[in-house]
Tab-separated table of C-alpha atoms in Angstrom:
chain	number	residue	atom	x	y	z
A	153	MET	CA	144.238	-31.886	112.580
A	154	SER	CA	147.615	-31.851	110.805
A	155	THR	CA	148.711	-34.862	108.811
A	156	GLU	CA	152.091	-36.375	109.702
A	157	VAL	CA	154.628	-35.994	106.911
A	158	VAL	CA	155.831	-39.340	105.584
A	159	PRO	CA	159.629	-39.253	105.242
A	160	VAL	CA	159.925	-41.934	102.546
A	161	PHE	CA	157.882	-41.889	99.335
A	162	LYS	CA	158.132	-42.733	95.660
A	163	ILE	CA	158.805	-40.094	93.030
A	164	ILE	CA	158.473	-40.038	89.249
A	165	PRO	CA	161.739	-39.491	87.358
A	166	THR	CA	161.931	-38.130	83.822
A	167	THR	CA	163.487	-39.692	80.729
A	168	GLN	CA	165.632	-37.818	78.222
A	169	LYS	CA	166.158	-38.782	74.582
A	170	TYR	CA	169.507	-37.756	73.128
A	171	ASP	CA	171.266	-38.995	70.027
A	172	TRP	CA	174.000	-40.722	72.059
A	173	GLY	CA	171.592	-42.835	74.123
A	174	LYS	CA	171.033	-46.573	73.742
A	175	ILE	CA	168.185	-47.645	71.504
A	176	GLY	CA	164.819	-48.861	72.767
A	177	SER	CA	164.780	-51.709	75.277
A	178	SER	CA	168.580	-52.041	75.172
A	179	SER	CA	168.761	-48.847	77.270
A	180	LYS	CA	168.823	-49.119	81.062
A	181	VAL	CA	166.851	-45.871	81.099
A	182	ALA	CA	164.044	-47.462	79.101
A	183	GLN	CA	164.242	-50.687	81.096
A	184	PHE	CA	163.835	-48.826	84.379
A	185	ALA	CA	160.997	-46.712	82.979
A	186	VAL	CA	159.117	-49.824	81.848
A	187	SER	CA	159.700	-51.946	84.957
A	188	SER	CA	158.703	-49.106	87.296
A	189	LYS	CA	155.699	-48.177	85.152
A	190	ILE	CA	156.465	-44.457	84.904
A	191	PRO	CA	153.085	-42.784	84.304
A	192	GLY	CA	152.650	-41.822	80.666
A	193	PHE	CA	155.815	-43.586	79.474
A	194	THR	CA	155.516	-45.584	76.254
A	195	LEU	CA	158.540	-47.462	74.965
A	196	GLU	CA	159.498	-46.547	71.405
A	197	SER	CA	161.691	-49.251	69.919
A	198	HIS	CA	163.712	-46.880	67.712
A	199	SER	CA	164.194	-44.003	70.177
A	200	SER	CA	167.503	-43.233	71.911
A	201	TYR	CA	166.910	-43.269	75.678
A	202	ALA	CA	169.935	-41.529	77.175
A	203	GLU	CA	169.193	-40.251	80.683
A	204	LEU	CA	166.895	-40.734	83.651
A	205	TRP	CA	166.720	-37.589	85.819
A	206	MET	CA	165.890	-37.828	89.524
A	207	GLY	CA	165.710	-34.584	91.447
A	208	THR	CA	164.518	-31.000	91.439
A	209	HIS	CA	166.347	-29.398	88.504
A	210	PRO	CA	163.780	-27.091	86.859
A	211	SER	CA	164.626	-28.296	83.344
A	212	SER	CA	163.046	-31.674	84.090
A	213	PRO	CA	161.855	-32.011	87.695
A	214	SER	CA	160.631	-35.159	89.395
A	215	HIS	CA	157.034	-35.365	90.628
A	216	LEU	CA	155.365	-37.213	93.470
A	217	LEU	CA	153.921	-40.587	92.498
A	218	SER	CA	151.049	-39.972	94.914
A	219	ASP	CA	150.280	-36.625	93.249
A	220	VAL	CA	151.586	-36.438	89.681
A	221	ASN	CA	150.746	-32.731	89.476
A	222	GLN	CA	153.113	-31.779	92.307
A	223	THR	CA	156.838	-31.433	91.791
A	224	LEU	CA	159.253	-32.779	94.352
A	225	ALA	CA	160.659	-29.262	94.813
A	226	SER	CA	157.287	-27.723	95.636
A	227	TYR	CA	156.539	-30.496	98.124
A	228	LEU	CA	159.914	-30.097	99.836
A	229	ALA	CA	159.434	-26.325	99.983
A	230	SER	CA	156.215	-26.961	101.925
A	231	HIS	CA	157.954	-29.483	104.190
A	232	PRO	CA	161.477	-28.151	104.787
A	233	GLU	CA	162.072	-30.640	107.593
A	234	LEU	CA	162.542	-33.268	104.862
A	235	ILE	CA	165.627	-31.382	103.663
A	236	GLY	CA	166.883	-30.498	107.129
A	237	GLU	CA	167.961	-27.214	108.697
A	238	LYS	CA	171.692	-27.736	108.176
A	239	VAL	CA	171.326	-28.468	104.468
A	240	ILE	CA	168.964	-25.531	103.952
A	241	SER	CA	171.432	-23.226	105.698
A	242	ARG	CA	174.482	-24.574	103.827
A	243	PHE	CA	172.855	-24.466	100.382
A	244	LYS	CA	170.572	-21.443	100.698
A	245	ASP	CA	172.213	-19.857	97.638
A	246	ALA	CA	171.233	-22.938	95.610
A	247	GLY	CA	167.588	-22.526	96.587
A	248	ALA	CA	167.375	-25.214	99.261
A	249	SER	CA	164.751	-23.214	101.139
A	250	GLU	CA	162.601	-23.375	97.985
A	251	GLY	CA	162.842	-27.165	97.966
A	252	ASN	CA	165.792	-27.518	95.583
A	253	LEU	CA	168.186	-30.360	96.269
A	254	PRO	CA	171.904	-29.525	95.976
A	255	PHE	CA	172.448	-32.535	93.714
A	256	LEU	CA	170.946	-34.064	90.581
A	257	PHE	CA	170.880	-37.868	90.313
A	258	LYS	CA	170.873	-39.642	86.930
A	259	ILE	CA	171.115	-42.927	85.087
A	260	LEU	CA	172.988	-42.672	81.767
A	261	ALA	CA	172.766	-45.293	78.993
A	262	ILE	CA	175.573	-44.473	76.564
A	263	GLY	CA	175.476	-46.027	73.122
A	264	LYS	CA	177.558	-43.377	71.367
A	265	ALA	CA	180.322	-41.103	72.669
A	266	LEU	CA	179.315	-37.907	74.422
A	267	SER	CA	181.038	-34.668	73.496
A	268	ILE	CA	184.512	-33.593	74.561
A	269	GLN	CA	183.438	-31.337	77.399
A	270	THR	CA	184.110	-29.727	80.721
A	271	HIS	CA	182.013	-28.074	83.411
A	272	PRO	CA	182.616	-24.565	84.773
A	273	ASP	CA	183.481	-23.659	88.331
A	274	LYS	CA	180.994	-21.508	90.241
A	275	ALA	CA	182.461	-18.124	89.228
A	276	THR	CA	182.674	-19.124	85.570
A	277	ALA	CA	179.147	-20.546	85.634
A	278	GLU	CA	177.803	-17.257	86.955
A	279	LYS	CA	179.663	-15.334	84.255
A	280	LEU	CA	178.541	-17.625	81.416
A	281	HIS	CA	174.946	-17.642	82.630
A	282	LYS	CA	174.907	-13.864	82.652
A	283	GLU	CA	176.474	-13.609	79.182
A	284	GLN	CA	174.677	-16.520	77.461
A	285	PRO	CA	171.597	-17.469	79.495
A	286	THR	CA	170.040	-19.461	76.650
A	287	VAL	CA	173.142	-21.688	76.436
A	288	TYR	CA	174.244	-21.817	80.090
A	289	LYS	CA	170.889	-21.973	81.780
A	290	ASP	CA	171.905	-21.812	85.428
A	291	ALA	CA	174.647	-20.185	87.481
A	292	ASN	CA	175.854	-23.265	89.335
A	293	HIS	CA	178.951	-25.381	88.980
A	294	LYS	CA	178.716	-29.064	88.048
A	295	PRO	CA	181.263	-31.385	89.646
A	296	GLU	CA	180.150	-34.929	88.879
A	297	MET	CA	180.758	-38.571	89.730
A	298	ALA	CA	180.068	-41.592	87.515
A	299	ILE	CA	179.683	-45.118	88.914
A	300	ALA	CA	179.690	-47.952	86.378
A	301	ILE	CA	176.728	-50.339	86.501
A	302	THR	CA	177.897	-52.161	83.358
A	303	PRO	CA	181.351	-52.142	81.698
A	304	PHE	CA	182.038	-48.456	81.039
A	305	THR	CA	184.637	-46.535	79.032
A	306	ALA	CA	185.505	-42.847	79.147
A	307	LEU	CA	188.074	-40.183	78.423
A	308	CYS	CA	188.918	-38.282	81.592
A	309	GLY	CA	191.620	-35.744	82.350
A	310	PHE	CA	194.887	-35.115	80.541
A	311	LEU	CA	197.355	-37.913	79.975
A	312	PRO	CA	200.776	-37.653	81.657
A	313	LEU	CA	202.936	-35.350	79.539
A	314	PRO	CA	205.449	-38.060	78.459
A	315	LYS	CA	202.580	-40.203	77.169
A	316	ILE	CA	201.246	-37.360	75.003
A	317	ALA	CA	204.787	-36.760	73.736
A	318	ALA	CA	205.097	-40.445	72.856
A	319	TYR	CA	201.953	-40.208	70.726
A	320	LEU	CA	203.322	-37.095	69.000
A	321	SER	CA	206.451	-39.064	68.120
A	322	SER	CA	204.696	-42.269	67.032
A	323	THR	CA	201.659	-40.810	65.261
A	324	PRO	CA	202.741	-38.610	62.352
A	325	GLU	CA	199.142	-37.778	61.409
A	326	PHE	CA	198.515	-36.355	64.882
A	327	ALA	CA	201.785	-34.403	64.863
A	328	ALA	CA	201.105	-33.021	61.382
A	329	SER	CA	197.853	-31.442	62.619
A	330	ILE	CA	199.728	-29.230	65.103
A	331	PRO	CA	202.120	-26.360	64.327
A	332	PRO	CA	205.669	-27.812	64.509
A	333	SER	CA	206.905	-25.161	66.939
A	334	ILE	CA	204.196	-26.059	69.462
A	335	ALA	CA	204.769	-29.811	69.099
A	336	GLU	CA	208.546	-29.490	69.414
A	337	LYS	CA	208.312	-27.269	72.500
A	338	PHE	CA	205.877	-29.676	74.117
A	339	ILE	CA	208.074	-32.728	73.500
A	340	VAL	CA	211.003	-30.983	75.194
A	341	ILE	CA	209.051	-29.806	78.238
A	342	SER	CA	207.230	-33.153	78.622
A	343	GLN	CA	210.358	-34.537	80.298
A	344	SER	CA	210.071	-32.051	83.151
A	345	PRO	CA	209.943	-33.592	86.642
A	346	ASN	CA	207.272	-31.032	87.576
A	347	PRO	CA	204.253	-31.618	85.287
A	348	SER	CA	202.120	-29.190	87.317
A	349	GLY	CA	204.503	-26.269	86.955
A	350	PRO	CA	203.299	-23.098	85.207
A	351	ALA	CA	205.531	-23.605	82.152
A	352	GLU	CA	204.399	-27.207	81.810
A	353	LYS	CA	200.740	-26.263	82.110
A	354	ALA	CA	201.224	-23.501	79.567
A	355	ALA	CA	202.783	-25.944	77.096
A	356	LEU	CA	199.898	-28.379	77.562
A	357	LYS	CA	197.396	-25.561	77.081
A	358	ASP	CA	199.137	-24.464	73.879
A	359	LEU	CA	199.117	-28.019	72.551
A	360	PHE	CA	195.473	-28.665	73.392
A	361	ALA	CA	194.408	-25.296	71.999
A	362	ALA	CA	196.270	-26.096	68.778
A	363	VAL	CA	194.400	-29.397	68.493
A	364	MET	CA	190.944	-28.008	69.217
A	365	THR	CA	191.325	-24.967	66.966
A	366	ALA	CA	192.966	-26.794	64.049
A	367	GLN	CA	191.334	-25.996	60.725
A	368	PRO	CA	189.701	-28.851	58.759
A	369	ALA	CA	192.045	-28.152	55.849
A	370	LEU	CA	194.917	-29.048	58.195
A	371	PHE	CA	193.625	-32.074	60.099
A	372	ALA	CA	190.844	-33.756	58.073
A	373	ASN	CA	193.152	-35.411	55.566
A	374	GLN	CA	195.549	-36.445	58.332
A	375	LEU	CA	192.686	-38.022	60.262
A	376	ASP	CA	191.621	-39.996	57.193
A	377	LYS	CA	195.206	-41.208	56.743
A	378	LEU	CA	195.382	-42.275	60.387
A	379	VAL	CA	192.176	-44.291	60.170
A	380	GLN	CA	193.298	-45.909	56.926
A	381	ARG	CA	196.590	-46.933	58.527
A	382	TYR	CA	194.824	-48.400	61.558
A	383	THR	CA	192.294	-50.191	59.371
A	384	ASN	CA	195.184	-51.811	57.502
A	385	GLY	CA	196.817	-52.943	60.765
A	386	GLY	CA	199.629	-50.405	60.633
A	387	GLU	CA	199.508	-49.148	64.223
A	388	THR	CA	202.696	-48.928	66.277
A	389	ASP	CA	203.111	-50.543	69.683
A	390	THR	CA	202.571	-47.157	71.325
A	391	GLU	CA	199.281	-46.656	69.475
A	392	ARG	CA	197.857	-50.103	70.070
A	393	ASP	CA	196.025	-49.133	73.261
A	394	VAL	CA	194.029	-46.394	71.497
A	395	LYS	CA	193.488	-47.939	68.053
A	396	GLU	CA	190.050	-49.306	68.948
A	397	LEU	CA	189.015	-45.981	70.474
A	398	VAL	CA	190.153	-43.948	67.446
A	399	LEU	CA	188.263	-46.195	65.024
A	400	THR	CA	185.125	-46.081	67.190
A	401	LEU	CA	185.144	-42.299	67.480
A	402	TYR	CA	185.863	-41.860	63.777
A	403	THR	CA	182.953	-44.149	62.860
A	404	GLN	CA	180.614	-42.145	65.091
A	405	PHE	CA	182.003	-38.699	64.214
A	406	PRO	CA	183.866	-38.890	60.892
A	407	GLY	CA	186.144	-35.944	60.264
A	408	ASP	CA	185.768	-34.542	63.812
A	409	ILE	CA	188.829	-33.028	65.491
A	410	GLY	CA	187.669	-34.596	68.770
A	411	VAL	CA	188.990	-37.975	67.542
A	412	PHE	CA	192.519	-36.672	68.137
A	413	CYS	CA	191.677	-36.270	71.847
A	414	ALA	CA	192.432	-39.990	72.101
A	415	PHE	CA	196.092	-38.920	72.088
A	416	VAL	CA	195.667	-36.241	74.756
A	417	LEU	CA	193.182	-37.581	77.348
A	418	ASN	CA	193.258	-40.665	79.570
A	419	TYR	CA	191.264	-43.607	78.184
A	420	VAL	CA	189.766	-45.610	81.059
A	421	LYS	CA	187.935	-48.926	81.019
A	422	MET	CA	185.899	-49.536	84.149
A	423	SER	CA	184.088	-52.531	85.625
A	424	PRO	CA	180.748	-52.346	87.463
A	425	GLY	CA	181.185	-50.680	90.843
A	426	GLU	CA	184.183	-48.576	89.808
A	427	ALA	CA	183.791	-44.793	89.883
A	428	ILE	CA	185.414	-41.590	88.652
A	429	PHE	CA	185.026	-38.019	89.875
A	430	LEU	CA	185.458	-34.964	87.661
A	431	SER	CA	185.760	-31.543	89.226
A	432	ALA	CA	185.453	-28.237	87.403
A	433	GLY	CA	187.852	-27.740	84.526
A	434	GLU	CA	188.560	-31.427	83.862
A	435	PRO	CA	188.105	-32.429	80.192
A	436	HIS	CA	186.197	-35.649	79.637
A	437	ALA	CA	183.910	-37.627	77.351
A	438	TYR	CA	181.910	-40.724	78.225
A	439	ILE	CA	182.275	-43.334	75.480
A	440	SER	CA	180.087	-46.345	76.245
A	441	GLY	CA	178.229	-48.180	78.997
A	442	ASP	CA	175.642	-47.570	81.710
A	443	ILE	CA	176.349	-45.444	84.763
A	444	VAL	CA	174.855	-43.862	87.824
A	445	GLU	CA	175.801	-40.183	87.610
A	446	THR	CA	175.539	-37.623	90.387
A	447	MET	CA	176.344	-33.935	90.103
A	448	ALA	CA	175.717	-30.580	91.679
A	449	THR	CA	172.350	-29.307	90.476
A	450	SER	CA	173.305	-27.849	87.132
A	451	ASP	CA	173.029	-28.565	83.430
A	452	ASN	CA	176.032	-26.478	82.347
A	453	VAL	CA	178.234	-28.154	79.740
A	454	ILE	CA	181.028	-26.502	77.714
A	455	ARG	CA	181.537	-28.572	74.542
A	456	ALA	CA	184.310	-28.600	71.950
A	457	GLY	CA	184.264	-31.833	69.939
A	458	LEU	CA	182.434	-35.072	69.083
A	459	THR	CA	179.079	-33.327	69.015
A	460	PRO	CA	176.547	-31.775	66.643
A	461	LYS	CA	175.628	-29.325	69.425
A	462	LEU	CA	177.013	-25.843	69.977
A	463	ARG	CA	180.779	-25.843	70.472
A	464	ASP	CA	182.318	-23.233	72.736
A	465	VAL	CA	186.013	-23.866	72.128
A	466	PRO	CA	187.332	-20.570	73.593
A	467	ASN	CA	185.569	-21.050	76.941
A	468	LEU	CA	186.556	-24.701	77.113
A	469	ILE	CA	190.229	-23.921	76.504
A	470	ALA	CA	190.152	-21.030	78.984
A	471	GLY	CA	188.482	-23.006	81.767
A	472	LEU	CA	190.610	-26.154	82.000
A	473	THR	CA	193.009	-26.864	84.876
A	474	TYR	CA	195.667	-28.481	82.656
A	475	GLU	CA	196.525	-30.980	85.370
A	476	ALA	CA	198.204	-33.944	83.671
A	477	SER	CA	198.107	-37.229	85.590
A	478	GLU	CA	197.488	-40.944	85.565
A	479	PRO	CA	193.760	-41.798	85.434
A	480	SER	CA	193.945	-43.092	89.009
A	481	LYS	CA	193.726	-39.452	90.117
A	482	HIS	CA	190.069	-39.445	89.116
A	483	LEU	CA	189.073	-42.738	90.748
A	484	VAL	CA	186.730	-42.758	93.739
A	485	ARG	CA	187.316	-45.880	95.788
A	486	PRO	CA	184.331	-47.222	97.747
A	487	ALA	CA	184.675	-47.183	101.527
A	488	PRO	CA	182.705	-48.779	104.399
A	489	PHE	CA	179.531	-47.015	105.461
A	490	HIS	CA	179.116	-46.973	109.252
A	491	HIS	CA	178.487	-50.571	110.359
A	492	ALA	CA	176.440	-51.579	107.328
A	493	GLN	CA	177.298	-55.025	105.979
A	494	HIS	CA	175.994	-54.672	102.427
A	495	THR	CA	176.644	-50.986	101.653
A	496	VAL	CA	179.645	-49.059	100.386
A	497	LEU	CA	180.177	-45.303	100.250
A	498	TYR	CA	181.450	-43.197	97.353
A	499	ASP	CA	182.464	-39.885	98.890
A	500	PRO	CA	183.953	-37.319	96.466
A	501	PRO	CA	185.686	-34.211	97.876
A	502	ILE	CA	182.699	-31.862	97.623
A	503	PRO	CA	179.786	-31.070	99.977
A	504	GLU	CA	176.896	-31.417	97.512
A	505	PHE	CA	176.605	-35.210	97.442
A	506	SER	CA	177.823	-38.677	98.307
A	507	VAL	CA	176.451	-41.976	96.977
A	508	LEU	CA	175.762	-45.313	98.657
A	509	ARG	CA	175.641	-48.613	96.791
A	510	VAL	CA	173.460	-51.196	98.527
A	511	GLU	CA	173.593	-54.876	97.534
A	512	VAL	CA	171.345	-57.037	99.707
A	513	LYS	CA	171.359	-60.748	98.945
A	514	GLY	CA	168.086	-62.584	98.498
A	515	GLY	CA	166.200	-62.896	101.792
A	516	ASP	CA	168.682	-60.669	103.654
A	517	HIS	CA	168.353	-57.105	104.972
A	518	GLU	CA	170.427	-53.992	105.571
A	519	ALA	CA	170.028	-51.087	108.020
A	520	HIS	CA	171.040	-47.467	107.378
A	521	PRO	CA	171.319	-45.033	110.281
A	522	PRO	CA	169.644	-41.611	109.997
A	523	ILE	CA	171.331	-39.137	107.661
A	524	GLU	CA	170.910	-35.432	108.422
A	525	GLY	CA	170.202	-34.482	104.820
A	526	PRO	CA	167.835	-35.627	102.038
A	527	SER	CA	168.358	-38.612	99.747
A	528	VAL	CA	167.137	-39.862	96.382
A	529	ALA	CA	167.478	-43.565	95.586
A	530	ILE	CA	166.818	-45.930	92.698
A	531	VAL	CA	166.452	-49.704	92.596
A	532	THR	CA	168.681	-51.068	89.825
A	533	GLU	CA	168.047	-54.777	90.445
A	534	GLY	CA	165.555	-56.963	92.295
A	535	TYR	CA	162.661	-56.095	94.551
A	536	GLY	CA	161.987	-55.815	98.260
A	537	ARG	CA	160.779	-53.370	100.883
A	538	ILE	CA	161.822	-50.419	103.001
A	539	THR	CA	160.786	-50.053	106.635
A	540	TRP	CA	161.249	-47.123	109.021
A	541	GLY	CA	159.884	-46.507	112.487
A	542	ASP	CA	156.413	-47.922	112.996
A	543	ALA	CA	155.235	-47.120	109.476
A	544	ASP	CA	153.909	-49.677	107.036
A	545	PRO	CA	156.668	-50.987	104.750
A	546	LEU	CA	157.122	-49.522	101.278
A	547	GLU	CA	157.343	-52.131	98.540
A	548	ILE	CA	160.041	-51.332	95.946
A	549	ARG	CA	161.115	-52.914	92.669
A	550	LYS	CA	163.590	-52.474	89.812
A	551	GLY	CA	163.469	-48.997	88.267
A	552	GLU	CA	161.507	-47.345	91.062
A	553	VAL	CA	162.806	-44.109	92.535
A	554	PHE	CA	162.097	-42.878	96.037
A	555	PHE	CA	162.896	-39.925	98.265
A	556	ILE	CA	164.202	-40.259	101.831
A	557	GLY	CA	163.813	-37.320	104.177
A	558	ALA	CA	166.476	-36.034	106.554
A	559	GLY	CA	166.780	-37.983	109.785
A	560	ALA	CA	165.001	-41.161	108.658
A	561	GLY	CA	166.667	-44.409	109.705
A	562	LEU	CA	165.869	-47.260	107.291
A	563	GLN	CA	165.984	-50.980	106.769
A	564	PHE	CA	166.107	-52.512	103.278
A	565	SER	CA	164.934	-56.100	102.813
A	566	SER	CA	165.366	-58.211	99.693
A	567	GLY	CA	162.127	-59.838	98.645
A	568	GLY	CA	163.304	-62.884	96.742
A	569	GLY	CA	166.139	-65.050	95.566
A	570	ASP	CA	167.784	-62.263	93.597
A	571	ALA	CA	169.821	-59.484	95.149
A	572	LEU	CA	168.252	-56.098	95.817
A	573	ASN	CA	170.572	-53.409	94.418
A	574	ILE	CA	170.026	-49.751	95.254
A	575	TYR	CA	171.980	-46.550	94.650
A	576	ARG	CA	171.279	-43.762	97.107
A	577	ALA	CA	172.526	-40.186	96.596
A	578	TYR	CA	172.447	-37.898	99.600
A	579	VAL	CA	173.849	-34.755	101.160
A	580	ASP	CA	174.952	-34.739	104.785
A	581	VAL	CA	176.307	-31.497	106.217
A	582	HIS	CA	178.111	-31.894	109.510
A	583	GLY	CA	178.605	-29.331	112.223
């Protein structure tokens, strides 16, 4: 007699320790690991807990809570109905038929700035993986979305050209680190009414390349002078909005050329619930805070500053879009989700994933209709239960992670006076 496959079940995420993570119990990653009682996890008070991974990426796959020896991917490969025919067909090249989800879901706890980085598009990822498989360990692209769960700051995308030109004019230390001919040409072209034109993009590329390839003999002394001026309160009105950022980055990465990216990239300060999306070729660096991050299933990162890790400046410079814009271009605004009362949808312009944020007040409940693709969800606050069909309810609490199979309609119920908060990443292919 065959056993009916349960469409909703708990999974075991993995924790990652990186230098930029928050320390010990101050990290949301550690807090979730402790409250959900991840098997084998022991909190180390001096360790940097940076990421919680939830998914099927082979570098650190999730396992079933009911069978800690079985990976989520192997279980889904044996039960493809949990992924759904449409998703398997759409993402067959990403290994969906082998149980691989097209997205990777994470919690990030950022205590120190991440590197100046970008992610390759699919063609570039395939090329880099073939050329440097030990550095670029898969052949997939990595568009990603970050949703703030605490106050969050980041660098994302290039500043509007006139703003960069204003920094060149007001910050002599920055200007002195760039060849005068490049700086002068950029200042002239920054007034163009067409910032996305080929000449304008070329000028931005030349400027950024000059920054990222500047020799320490050229910029290190200028960077020290800049920090000394800021420390003494000598910033101009134009510089005031980045003074704090420059001093923070310099403290964390003294003498690093990446500090000058404060004058080239948008600096955004986000409140809980706000989100940004970064497609391939968009330069960025997360600075501080706790986020829910979702991406296509990949771990490909091209780095060029603010990091002790391998820097690949040529590939970073070559792979950027050089689209200059206000930071609002990167924002993902939450939208209603069907007729749900306590859920909002973050829907970036890619097929691999969308994310739902569920906030159910104490004693209340929320229904989600069936979704044709698979989901992974985490409880970030509170406790409660999930019910579906005629099955017994599944009790859930803060930090616990669970999988939801394709086609399962759900109801979430808050179990106490506090709100039940859940983030749910899913893929839903239509047609």
